[in-house]
Amino acid sequence: MGELLFVNGPVQNGDFTFADRPGKATGIRITAALNHLIGTTPVPHAWNTVTLAGDLRHRQHAATSARPTARADFEVSLIAAKYGDCPPAPGYVTDADPAVARLALEMTEALLRAGKLSLSREQIRSCARCGHMAGTGSHPCKVCGSTVTRAKALGVLIADRVGGRPLLGVDDVHAYRKRAPVHLRNIAGNVPARLVLARTRDHGISLEPLGLPGLVLDPRAGLHIAALSVAVARGADTAVMVLTPNAAANIAAYGQSFLCHDGTRLLYGLHGHIPYEELLSLEGHYGRYRFTPALQQAFETWFLPLYAWHAKNNIAQGELPNLLKHFHRARLTACEAADAQALQRLRNTVIAGGTDWLTNRSGLSAALTARSLSQPGGALS
Ligand SMILES: [Zn+2]
């Protein structure tokens, strides 16, 4: 088996900070922890910048600034601000980066040649005032607020659903082999048989080279390609894109055609939510276990994300004290000396998608040993 690496499902570059919304970093933290456990060098953090909200924010910026920043630089400056003085060492990748766009066009052209995607003139409903593609349903235009739409023939990129293939197959999901993601299939299956993969956006992967000026690749497809591009750049065989089941269900239909390229494969890796807003309830427990700030941080930003990876579903507030006790006991048995065999076993388990090691003391203890070896000063005491 070739190299496998984990990539976070691109985080929407919205108006938030990691301090306000720590849950936004969960995918990034899981990815960093798992890549470290399997001995892979850190991968860039992935960001989703091709959003309508981003278009509107940039238009506002351009209208009110004497020297407006170009959109790509504007997005990067907003991402950089989220990290403050601690930018990620491996950098970041956005879903509109030139390398991602190149890969997207290469994949799209190959899929067109193979007849798996097509270019077609379709009756597309757009806003009568500003031309924004309206999508389904009757709601005011999300750009200008106009309620008048009109259908007109427009050249677009089309994916026809492959008959008989579930949109989100168990084989597409890493570490989910025991429990078929039925509810995911139901959500992801609720999409039309003909998918339009083009959107009106100011920013993104332009489809002009395919003869579709003014349109970009649907960002839900682009997110898959952004994650895949990280593995392609590394020459890895498999990228596991780490995201919540809901996020996966929302984008799976659009990514169906983009799950492999030239022997590199993209899998979904699912995780649940962490009740960060409830962590204050643990204050007394931290004191009782004599946790240092470093230990508390290891529990909140390393163990809990990994546990959310194991649980797949959301972690309930009521589980937190027991999880803390489990973490506490495992760290007491973690040692400074590495057991090379135990670490290798753990590495193989993680690569194969196993997560049960997080629930037993010896498995978690081995992972904590691996973690502390790379942390000068040791986070265990
Ligand atoms: Zn409009």
Coordinates of C-alpha atoms and ligand atoms in Angstrom, one line a residue:
M1 CA 0.0 0.0 0.0
G2 CA 1.3 3.4 -0.9
E3 CA 1.4 6.5 1.2
L4 CA -1.8 7.7 2.8
L5 CA -2.3 11.2 4.3
F6 CA -5.1 13.1 5.9
V7 CA -6.3 16.5 4.7
N8 CA -8.9 18.6 6.5
G9 CA -12.1 19.2 4.6
P10 CA -11.6 22.8 3.4
V11 CA -12.7 25.3 6.1
Q12 CA -15.1 28.0 4.8
N13 CA -13.2 31.3 5.1
G14 CA -16.1 33.0 6.9
D15 CA -16.3 35.7 9.4
F16 CA -15.0 33.9 12.5
T17 CA -11.9 33.4 14.7
F18 CA -10.7 30.1 16.0
A19 CA -11.0 31.6 19.5
D20 CA -14.7 32.2 19.0
R21 CA -15.4 29.0 17.1
P22 CA -12.9 26.4 18.1
G23 CA -15.0 23.7 16.5
K24 CA -13.9 25.1 13.1
A25 CA -10.4 23.8 13.8
T26 CA -11.5 20.2 14.5
G27 CA -10.8 18.9 11.1
I28 CA -7.4 20.6 11.0
R29 CA -6.5 19.2 14.5
I30 CA -7.6 15.7 13.6
T31 CA -5.6 15.8 10.4
A32 CA -2.4 17.1 12.2
A33 CA -2.7 14.4 14.9
L34 CA -3.3 11.5 12.6
N35 CA -0.6 12.5 10.1
H36 CA 1.8 12.8 13.0
L37 CA 0.8 9.3 14.3
I38 CA 1.4 7.7 10.9
G39 CA 4.7 9.5 10.5
T40 CA 3.6 11.8 7.6
T41 CA 5.0 15.3 7.5
P42 CA 2.4 18.0 8.1
V43 CA 0.1 18.9 5.2
P44 CA -1.1 22.4 4.3
H45 CA -4.4 23.5 5.9
A46 CA -7.2 23.5 3.3
W47 CA -9.5 26.5 3.0
N48 CA -12.7 27.0 1.0
T49 CA -12.7 30.5 -0.5
V50 CA -15.1 30.1 -3.4
T51 CA -18.2 31.2 -1.6
L52 CA -21.0 33.6 -2.4
A53 CA -20.4 35.2 1.0
G54 CA -16.8 35.8 -0.1
D55 CA -18.0 37.4 -3.3
L56 CA -20.2 39.8 -1.4
R57 CA -17.6 40.6 1.2
H58 CA -15.0 41.3 -1.4
R59 CA -17.4 43.5 -3.4
Q60 CA -18.0 45.5 -0.2
H61 CA -14.3 45.8 0.3
A62 CA -13.7 46.9 -3.3
A63 CA -16.5 49.5 -3.0
T64 CA -15.1 51.1 0.2
S65 CA -11.4 50.9 -0.3
A66 CA -9.2 53.5 -2.0
R67 CA -6.8 50.7 -3.1
P68 CA -8.8 47.4 -3.2
T69 CA -6.9 44.2 -2.8
A70 CA -7.4 41.5 -5.5
R71 CA -9.7 38.8 -4.5
A72 CA -7.2 35.9 -4.0
D73 CA -4.9 38.2 -1.9
F74 CA -8.0 39.4 0.1
E75 CA -8.9 35.8 0.9
V76 CA -5.3 34.9 1.9
S77 CA -5.1 38.0 4.2
L78 CA -8.3 36.9 5.9
I79 CA -6.9 33.4 6.4
A80 CA -3.6 34.7 7.7
A81 CA -5.4 36.9 10.2
K82 CA -7.1 33.8 11.7
Y83 CA -3.7 32.4 12.6
G84 CA -2.3 35.6 14.0
D85 CA 1.4 35.1 15.1
C86 CA 1.2 31.3 14.6
P87 CA 0.8 30.5 10.9
P88 CA 0.8 26.8 10.1
A89 CA 4.3 25.6 9.2
P90 CA 3.1 23.7 6.2
G91 CA 1.1 26.7 4.9
Y92 CA -2.3 26.5 3.4
V93 CA -4.0 25.6 0.2
T94 CA -7.3 27.2 -1.0
D95 CA -9.8 25.8 -3.4
A96 CA -8.9 28.5 -6.0
D97 CA -5.1 28.1 -6.0
P98 CA -3.5 27.9 -9.4
A99 CA -2.3 24.3 -8.7
V100 CA -5.8 23.3 -7.7
A101 CA -7.3 24.9 -10.8
R102 CA -4.7 23.1 -13.1
L103 CA -5.6 19.8 -11.5
A104 CA -9.3 20.5 -11.8
L105 CA -9.1 21.4 -15.5
E106 CA -6.9 18.3 -16.2
M107 CA -9.4 16.1 -14.4
T108 CA -12.4 17.8 -16.1
E109 CA -10.9 17.5 -19.6
A110 CA -10.2 13.8 -19.0
L111 CA -13.7 13.2 -17.7
L112 CA -15.2 15.0 -20.7
R113 CA -13.1 12.8 -23.1
A114 CA -14.2 9.7 -21.3
G115 CA -17.9 10.8 -21.6
K116 CA -18.3 11.0 -17.8
L117 CA -19.0 14.7 -17.9
S118 CA -20.5 16.7 -20.7
L119 CA -20.8 20.3 -21.9
S120 CA -24.4 21.1 -22.7
R121 CA -26.8 24.0 -23.3
E122 CA -29.4 23.9 -20.6
Q123 CA -32.3 26.2 -19.6
I124 CA -30.8 27.8 -16.5
R125 CA -32.8 30.0 -14.2
S126 CA -30.9 33.2 -13.3
C127 CA -31.6 36.5 -11.6
A128 CA -33.1 38.9 -14.2
R129 CA -31.3 41.9 -12.7
C130 CA -27.8 40.6 -11.9
G131 CA -27.5 37.3 -13.7
H132 CA -26.7 35.3 -10.6
M133 CA -27.6 31.6 -11.1
A134 CA -30.8 31.1 -9.1
G135 CA -30.7 27.4 -8.3
T136 CA -33.8 25.6 -7.3
G137 CA -36.6 27.0 -5.1
S138 CA -38.1 30.4 -5.1
H139 CA -36.2 32.8 -2.9
P140 CA -34.9 36.3 -3.6
C141 CA -31.6 36.5 -5.4
K142 CA -28.8 36.0 -2.9
V143 CA -26.7 38.7 -4.5
C144 CA -29.1 41.6 -5.3
G145 CA -32.3 40.6 -3.6
S146 CA -34.4 40.7 -6.8
T147 CA -37.3 38.3 -6.9
V148 CA -37.5 38.2 -10.7
T149 CA -35.8 35.3 -12.4
R150 CA -35.7 34.2 -16.0
A151 CA -34.7 30.9 -17.7
K152 CA -32.3 31.2 -20.6
A153 CA -30.1 28.7 -22.6
L154 CA -26.6 28.7 -21.1
G155 CA -23.7 26.4 -21.8
V156 CA -22.8 24.5 -18.6
L157 CA -20.8 21.6 -17.3
I158 CA -23.0 18.6 -16.5
A159 CA -22.5 15.4 -14.5
D160 CA -25.1 12.7 -15.0
R161 CA -25.5 10.4 -12.0
V162 CA -24.0 7.0 -12.5
G163 CA -26.9 4.5 -12.4
G164 CA -26.8 2.0 -9.6
R165 CA -23.9 3.5 -7.7
P166 CA -24.7 5.0 -4.3
L167 CA -23.6 8.6 -4.1
L168 CA -21.6 8.0 -1.0
G169 CA -20.6 4.4 -0.9
V170 CA -19.2 2.6 2.1
D171 CA -16.0 2.2 0.0
D172 CA -15.7 5.9 -0.3
V173 CA -15.5 6.4 3.5
H174 CA -12.4 5.7 5.5
A175 CA -12.9 4.0 8.8
Y176 CA -16.6 3.5 8.4
R177 CA -16.7 -0.1 7.3
K178 CA -18.6 -1.5 10.1
R179 CA -21.6 0.8 10.0
A180 CA -23.1 1.6 6.6
P181 CA -23.7 5.4 6.5
V182 CA -27.4 4.9 5.6
H183 CA -28.5 8.4 6.7
L184 CA -25.7 9.9 4.6
R185 CA -26.7 8.1 1.5
N186 CA -30.3 9.3 2.0
I187 CA -29.2 13.0 2.3
A188 CA -26.7 12.7 -0.6
G189 CA -29.1 10.8 -2.7
N190 CA -31.6 13.6 -2.6
V191 CA -30.1 15.4 -5.6
P192 CA -31.2 15.6 -9.2
A193 CA -30.0 13.0 -11.7
R194 CA -28.4 15.8 -13.8
L195 CA -26.1 17.9 -11.9
V196 CA -24.9 21.3 -13.1
L197 CA -21.3 21.6 -12.1
A198 CA -21.0 25.3 -13.0
R199 CA -21.8 28.4 -10.9
T200 CA -21.7 32.1 -11.2
R201 CA -19.0 33.4 -8.9
D202 CA -16.5 36.2 -8.9
H203 CA -13.8 33.8 -7.7
G204 CA -12.9 30.2 -8.3
I205 CA -11.8 27.7 -10.9
S206 CA -12.7 29.4 -14.1
L207 CA -14.4 27.2 -16.7
E208 CA -13.5 29.7 -19.5
P209 CA -10.8 27.3 -20.9
L210 CA -13.7 24.9 -21.5
G211 CA -15.6 27.5 -23.4
L212 CA -17.8 28.6 -20.5
P213 CA -16.9 32.2 -19.8
G214 CA -18.2 33.8 -16.6
L215 CA -18.6 30.4 -14.9
V216 CA -16.6 28.6 -12.3
L217 CA -16.5 25.0 -11.2
D218 CA -19.1 24.3 -8.5
P219 CA -17.2 24.8 -5.3
R220 CA -18.7 21.6 -3.9
A221 CA -16.7 19.8 -6.6
G222 CA -13.7 22.1 -6.1
L223 CA -13.4 21.2 -2.4
H224 CA -12.7 17.6 -3.4
I225 CA -10.0 18.6 -5.9
A226 CA -8.4 20.9 -3.4
A227 CA -8.0 18.0 -0.9
L228 CA -6.9 15.6 -3.7
S229 CA -4.3 18.2 -4.9
V230 CA -2.5 17.9 -1.6
A231 CA -2.0 14.1 -2.1
V232 CA -1.1 14.6 -5.8
A233 CA 1.6 17.2 -4.8
R234 CA 3.1 14.7 -2.4
G235 CA 2.9 11.7 -4.7
A236 CA 0.7 10.0 -2.1
D237 CA -1.8 7.3 -3.1
T238 CA -4.7 8.3 -0.9
A239 CA -6.0 11.4 0.7
V240 CA -8.5 11.1 3.5
M241 CA -10.6 14.3 3.6
V242 CA -11.6 14.8 7.2
L243 CA -15.1 16.4 7.7
T244 CA -18.4 16.1 9.4
P245 CA -21.1 13.7 8.1
N246 CA -23.3 16.6 7.2
A247 CA -20.6 18.4 5.3
A248 CA -19.8 15.2 3.4
A249 CA -23.5 14.6 2.5
N250 CA -23.8 18.2 1.2
I251 CA -20.9 17.9 -1.2
A252 CA -20.7 14.2 -2.1
A253 CA -23.0 14.4 -5.1
Y254 CA -20.8 17.1 -6.7
G255 CA -17.5 15.3 -5.9
Q256 CA -18.6 11.9 -7.3
S257 CA -16.6 12.4 -10.5
F258 CA -13.5 13.8 -8.7
L259 CA -12.6 11.0 -6.2
C260 CA -9.6 9.7 -8.1
H261 CA -6.9 10.9 -10.5
D262 CA -4.0 9.1 -12.0
G263 CA -4.0 6.5 -9.2
T264 CA -4.5 8.9 -6.4
R265 CA -7.7 8.4 -4.4
L266 CA -9.8 10.6 -2.2
L267 CA -11.7 9.1 0.7
Y268 CA -14.1 10.8 3.2
G269 CA -13.0 10.6 6.8
L270 CA -15.9 11.5 9.1
H271 CA -15.9 13.1 12.6
G272 CA -18.5 14.4 15.0
H273 CA -18.8 17.7 16.8
I274 CA -17.1 18.5 20.1
P275 CA -19.2 20.4 22.7
Y276 CA -16.5 23.1 23.1
E277 CA -19.0 25.5 24.8
E278 CA -19.4 22.9 27.6
L279 CA -15.7 22.5 28.4
L280 CA -15.9 25.1 31.3
S281 CA -17.9 22.4 33.2
L282 CA -14.6 20.5 33.4
E283 CA -12.7 23.1 35.5
G284 CA -13.1 21.2 38.7
H285 CA -12.0 18.0 37.1
Y286 CA -8.8 19.6 35.7
G287 CA -8.0 20.7 39.2
R288 CA -8.7 17.3 40.8
Y289 CA -6.3 15.6 38.3
R290 CA -3.7 18.4 38.7
F291 CA -3.7 19.2 35.0
T292 CA -1.1 21.7 33.8
P293 CA -2.3 24.1 31.1
A294 CA -0.3 22.0 28.6
L295 CA -2.2 18.9 29.6
Q296 CA -5.5 20.7 29.4
Q297 CA -4.6 21.8 26.0
A298 CA -3.6 18.3 24.9
F299 CA -7.0 17.0 26.1
E300 CA -9.0 19.7 24.4
T301 CA -7.1 20.1 21.1
W302 CA -5.6 16.7 20.6
F303 CA -7.6 14.0 22.4
L304 CA -11.1 15.4 21.9
P305 CA -10.7 15.9 18.2
L306 CA -9.3 12.4 17.8
Y307 CA -12.2 11.1 19.9
A308 CA -14.7 12.9 17.7
W309 CA -13.0 11.1 14.8
H310 CA -13.6 7.8 16.6
A311 CA -17.2 8.6 17.6
K312 CA -18.4 10.0 14.2
N313 CA -21.4 11.3 16.0
N314 CA -21.4 14.3 18.2
I315 CA -19.9 14.0 21.6
A316 CA -22.4 14.7 24.4
Q317 CA -21.6 17.0 27.3
G318 CA -22.3 14.2 29.7
E319 CA -19.5 12.1 28.2
L320 CA -16.8 14.7 28.9
P321 CA -16.0 13.8 32.6
N322 CA -15.5 10.1 31.7
L323 CA -13.4 11.0 28.6
L324 CA -11.2 13.2 30.8
K325 CA -10.8 10.4 33.3
H326 CA -9.9 8.0 30.5
F327 CA -7.3 10.5 29.1
H328 CA -5.9 11.1 32.6
R329 CA -5.4 7.4 33.3
A330 CA -3.8 6.8 29.9
R331 CA -1.4 9.6 30.3
L332 CA -0.3 8.3 33.7
T333 CA 0.8 5.0 32.0
A334 CA 2.4 6.7 28.9
C335 CA 6.1 6.6 29.2
E336 CA 9.1 8.5 28.0
A337 CA 10.6 5.6 26.3
A338 CA 9.0 4.5 23.0
D339 CA 8.0 0.9 22.5
A340 CA 8.8 0.7 18.8
Q341 CA 6.5 -2.2 18.2
A342 CA 3.5 -0.7 19.9
L343 CA 4.0 2.5 17.9
Q344 CA 4.3 0.6 14.6
R345 CA 1.1 -1.3 15.5
L346 CA -0.7 1.9 16.2
R347 CA 0.5 3.4 12.9
N348 CA -0.8 0.5 10.9
T349 CA -4.1 0.6 12.7
V350 CA -4.6 4.3 12.0
I351 CA -3.7 3.8 8.3
A352 CA -6.3 1.0 8.1
G353 CA -8.9 3.3 9.6
G354 CA -9.1 1.7 13.1
T355 CA -10.1 4.0 15.9
D356 CA -10.8 1.6 18.8
W357 CA -7.3 2.3 20.2
L358 CA -8.7 5.6 21.4
T359 CA -11.1 3.8 23.7
N360 CA -8.5 1.5 25.4
R361 CA -5.9 2.6 27.8
S362 CA -2.9 0.9 26.2
G363 CA -3.7 2.2 22.7
L364 CA -4.2 5.8 23.9
S365 CA -1.1 5.5 26.1
A366 CA 1.0 4.5 23.0
A367 CA -0.4 7.5 21.1
L368 CA 0.4 9.8 24.0
T369 CA 3.9 8.5 24.1
A370 CA 4.3 9.2 20.4
R371 CA 2.9 12.7 20.9
S372 CA 5.1 13.5 23.9
L373 CA 8.3 12.4 22.1
S374 CA 7.9 15.2 19.6
Q375 CA 7.1 17.8 22.3
P376 CA 10.1 19.2 24.0
G377 CA 9.4 19.4 27.7
G378 CA 6.7 16.6 27.4
A379 CA 3.0 17.3 27.6
L380 CA 2.4 14.4 29.9
S381 CA 3.4 15.8 33.2
Ligands
ZN1 ZN -29.5 39.2 -8.5

